[in-house]
mmCIF file of C-alpha atoms in Angstrom:
data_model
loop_
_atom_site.group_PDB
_atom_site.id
_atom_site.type_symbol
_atom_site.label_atom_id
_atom_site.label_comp_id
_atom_site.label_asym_id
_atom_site.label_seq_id
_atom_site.Cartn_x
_atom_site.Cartn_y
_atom_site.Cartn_z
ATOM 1 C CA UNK A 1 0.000 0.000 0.000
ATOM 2 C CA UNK A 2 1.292 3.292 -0.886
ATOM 3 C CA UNK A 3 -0.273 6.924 0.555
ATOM 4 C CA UNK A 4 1.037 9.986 0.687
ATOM 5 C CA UNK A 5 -0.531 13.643 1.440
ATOM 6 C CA UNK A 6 -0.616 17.206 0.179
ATOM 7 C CA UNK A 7 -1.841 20.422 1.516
ATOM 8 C CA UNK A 8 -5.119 19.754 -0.563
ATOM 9 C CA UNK A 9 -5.627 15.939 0.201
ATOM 10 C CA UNK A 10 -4.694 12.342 0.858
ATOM 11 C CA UNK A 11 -4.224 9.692 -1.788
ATOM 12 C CA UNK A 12 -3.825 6.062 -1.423
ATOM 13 C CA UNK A 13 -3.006 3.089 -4.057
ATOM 14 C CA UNK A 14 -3.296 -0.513 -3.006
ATOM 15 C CA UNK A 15 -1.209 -3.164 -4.978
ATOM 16 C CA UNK A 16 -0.499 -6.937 -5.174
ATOM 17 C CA UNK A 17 2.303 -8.367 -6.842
ATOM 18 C CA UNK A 18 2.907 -4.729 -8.673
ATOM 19 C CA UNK A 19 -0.763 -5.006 -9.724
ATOM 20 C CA UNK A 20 -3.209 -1.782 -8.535
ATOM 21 C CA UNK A 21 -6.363 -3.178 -6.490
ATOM 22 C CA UNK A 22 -7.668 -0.108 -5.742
ATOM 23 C CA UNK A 23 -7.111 3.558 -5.494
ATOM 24 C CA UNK A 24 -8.566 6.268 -2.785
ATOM 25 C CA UNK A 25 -7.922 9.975 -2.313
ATOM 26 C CA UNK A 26 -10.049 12.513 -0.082
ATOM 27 C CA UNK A 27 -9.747 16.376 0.342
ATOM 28 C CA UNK A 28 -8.218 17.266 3.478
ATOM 29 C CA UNK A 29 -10.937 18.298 6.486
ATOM 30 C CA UNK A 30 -11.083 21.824 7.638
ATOM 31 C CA UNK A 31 -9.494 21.121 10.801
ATOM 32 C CA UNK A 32 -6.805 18.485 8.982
ATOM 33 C CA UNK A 33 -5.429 21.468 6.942
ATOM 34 C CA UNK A 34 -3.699 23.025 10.600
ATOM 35 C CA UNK A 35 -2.429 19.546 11.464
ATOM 36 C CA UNK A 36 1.528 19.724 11.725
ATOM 37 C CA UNK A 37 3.247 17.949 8.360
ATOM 38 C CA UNK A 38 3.107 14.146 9.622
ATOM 39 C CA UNK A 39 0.156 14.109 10.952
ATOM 40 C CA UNK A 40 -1.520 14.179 7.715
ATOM 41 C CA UNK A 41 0.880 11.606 6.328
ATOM 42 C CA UNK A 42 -0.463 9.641 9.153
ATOM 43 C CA UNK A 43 -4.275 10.527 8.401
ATOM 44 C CA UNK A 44 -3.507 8.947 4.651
ATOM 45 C CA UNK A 45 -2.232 5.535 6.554
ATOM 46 C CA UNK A 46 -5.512 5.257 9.054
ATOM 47 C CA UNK A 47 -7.616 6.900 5.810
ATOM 48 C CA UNK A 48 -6.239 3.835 3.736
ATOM 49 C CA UNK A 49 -6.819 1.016 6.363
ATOM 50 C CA UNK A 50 -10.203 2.367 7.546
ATOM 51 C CA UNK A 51 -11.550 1.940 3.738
ATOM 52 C CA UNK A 52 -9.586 -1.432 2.794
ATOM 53 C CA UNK A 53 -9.947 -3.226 6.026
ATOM 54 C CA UNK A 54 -11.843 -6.070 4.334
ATOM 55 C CA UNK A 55 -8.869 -6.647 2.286
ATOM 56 C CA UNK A 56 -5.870 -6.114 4.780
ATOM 57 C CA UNK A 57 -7.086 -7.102 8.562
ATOM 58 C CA UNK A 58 -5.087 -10.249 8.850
ATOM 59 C CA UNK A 59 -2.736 -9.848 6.273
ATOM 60 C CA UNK A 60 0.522 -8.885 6.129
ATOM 61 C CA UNK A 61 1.102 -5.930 4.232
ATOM 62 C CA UNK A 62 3.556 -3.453 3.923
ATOM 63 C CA UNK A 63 2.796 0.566 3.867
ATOM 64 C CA UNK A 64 4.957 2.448 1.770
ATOM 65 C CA UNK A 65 5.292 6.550 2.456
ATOM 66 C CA UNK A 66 7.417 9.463 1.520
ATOM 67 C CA UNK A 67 7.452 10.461 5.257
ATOM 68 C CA UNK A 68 10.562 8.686 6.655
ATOM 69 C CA UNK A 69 9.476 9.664 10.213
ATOM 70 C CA UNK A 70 6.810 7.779 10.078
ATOM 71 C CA UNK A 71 8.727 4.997 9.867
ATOM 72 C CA UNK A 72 9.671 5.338 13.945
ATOM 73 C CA UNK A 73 6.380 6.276 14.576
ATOM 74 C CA UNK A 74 6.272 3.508 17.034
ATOM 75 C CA UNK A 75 9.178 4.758 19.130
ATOM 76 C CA UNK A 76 8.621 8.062 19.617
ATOM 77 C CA UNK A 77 7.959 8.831 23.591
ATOM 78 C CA UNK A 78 5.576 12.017 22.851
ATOM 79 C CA UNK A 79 2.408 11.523 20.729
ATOM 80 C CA UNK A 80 -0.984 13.503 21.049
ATOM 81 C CA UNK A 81 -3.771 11.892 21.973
ATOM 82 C CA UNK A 82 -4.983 11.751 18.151
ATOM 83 C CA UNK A 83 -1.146 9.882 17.284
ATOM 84 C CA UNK A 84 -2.403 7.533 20.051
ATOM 85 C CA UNK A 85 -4.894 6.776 18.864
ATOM 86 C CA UNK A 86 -3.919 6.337 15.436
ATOM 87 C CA UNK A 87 -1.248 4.216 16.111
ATOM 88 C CA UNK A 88 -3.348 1.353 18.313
ATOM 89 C CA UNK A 89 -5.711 1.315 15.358
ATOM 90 C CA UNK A 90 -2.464 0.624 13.105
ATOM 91 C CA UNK A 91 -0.805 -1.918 15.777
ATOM 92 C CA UNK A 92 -5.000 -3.763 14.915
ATOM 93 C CA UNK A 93 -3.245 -4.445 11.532
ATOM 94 C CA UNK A 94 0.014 -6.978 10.560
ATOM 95 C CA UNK A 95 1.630 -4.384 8.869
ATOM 96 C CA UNK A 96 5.314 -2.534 8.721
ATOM 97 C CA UNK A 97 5.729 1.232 7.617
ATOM 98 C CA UNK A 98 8.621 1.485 4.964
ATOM 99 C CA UNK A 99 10.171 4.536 3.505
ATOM 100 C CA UNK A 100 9.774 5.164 -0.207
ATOM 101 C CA UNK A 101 10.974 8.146 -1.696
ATOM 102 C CA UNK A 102 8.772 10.836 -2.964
ATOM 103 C CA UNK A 103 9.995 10.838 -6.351
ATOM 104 C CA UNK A 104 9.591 7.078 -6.696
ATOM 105 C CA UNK A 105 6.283 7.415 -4.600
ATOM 106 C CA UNK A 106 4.378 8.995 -8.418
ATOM 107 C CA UNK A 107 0.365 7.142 -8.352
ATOM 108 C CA UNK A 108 -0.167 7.657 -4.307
ATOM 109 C CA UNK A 109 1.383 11.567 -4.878
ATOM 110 C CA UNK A 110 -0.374 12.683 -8.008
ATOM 111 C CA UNK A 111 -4.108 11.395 -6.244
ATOM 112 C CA UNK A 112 -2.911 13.195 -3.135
ATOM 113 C CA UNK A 113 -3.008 16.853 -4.667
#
């Protein structure tokens, strides 16, 4: 799975075996548009897993963003109560959060804006 956000939006491609099964994108909330810059890299990860859950929970899968930080997510020792949240709802899933870079990350960025 590959997501990535703008200032506009998140967008969200889900592939097997290099093969698109679906894409997803949604304009960024009111509220998500003050949101520091990972946070809405993080809202495209929950956005993606919400809407493909029937596909994903119990399978291992691999989330691919342009946000390296995101990577540690896991580690960090201060979240907000919304990271908190976010993050048990990702530990629900068997999945690892890998760094792609942005140039390489094209479908998931051009649905994001």
């Amino acid at each position: 799975m590959y997501c990535d956000a703008s200032h506009k939006g998140v967008g969200c491609v889900l592939m097997q075996e290099r093969k698109v099964i679906s894409y997803a994108s949604r304009k960024l909330k009111p509220h998500e548009l003050n949101y520091p810059t990972h946070d809405p890299e993080l809202a495209a990860i929950v956005f993606a897993l919400k809407i493909w859950r029937h596909y994903l929970y119990g399978e291992k899968c691999h989330i691919f963003t342009d946000h390296k930080s995101l990577k540690y997510l896991g580690t960090q020792k201060e979240l907000n109560l919304r990271q908190h949240r976010w993050l048990e709802l990702i530990k629900d899933y068997d999945c690892t959060i890998d760094h792609h870079p942005g140039n390489a990350n094209v479908v998931a960025d051009a649905i994001s804006r």
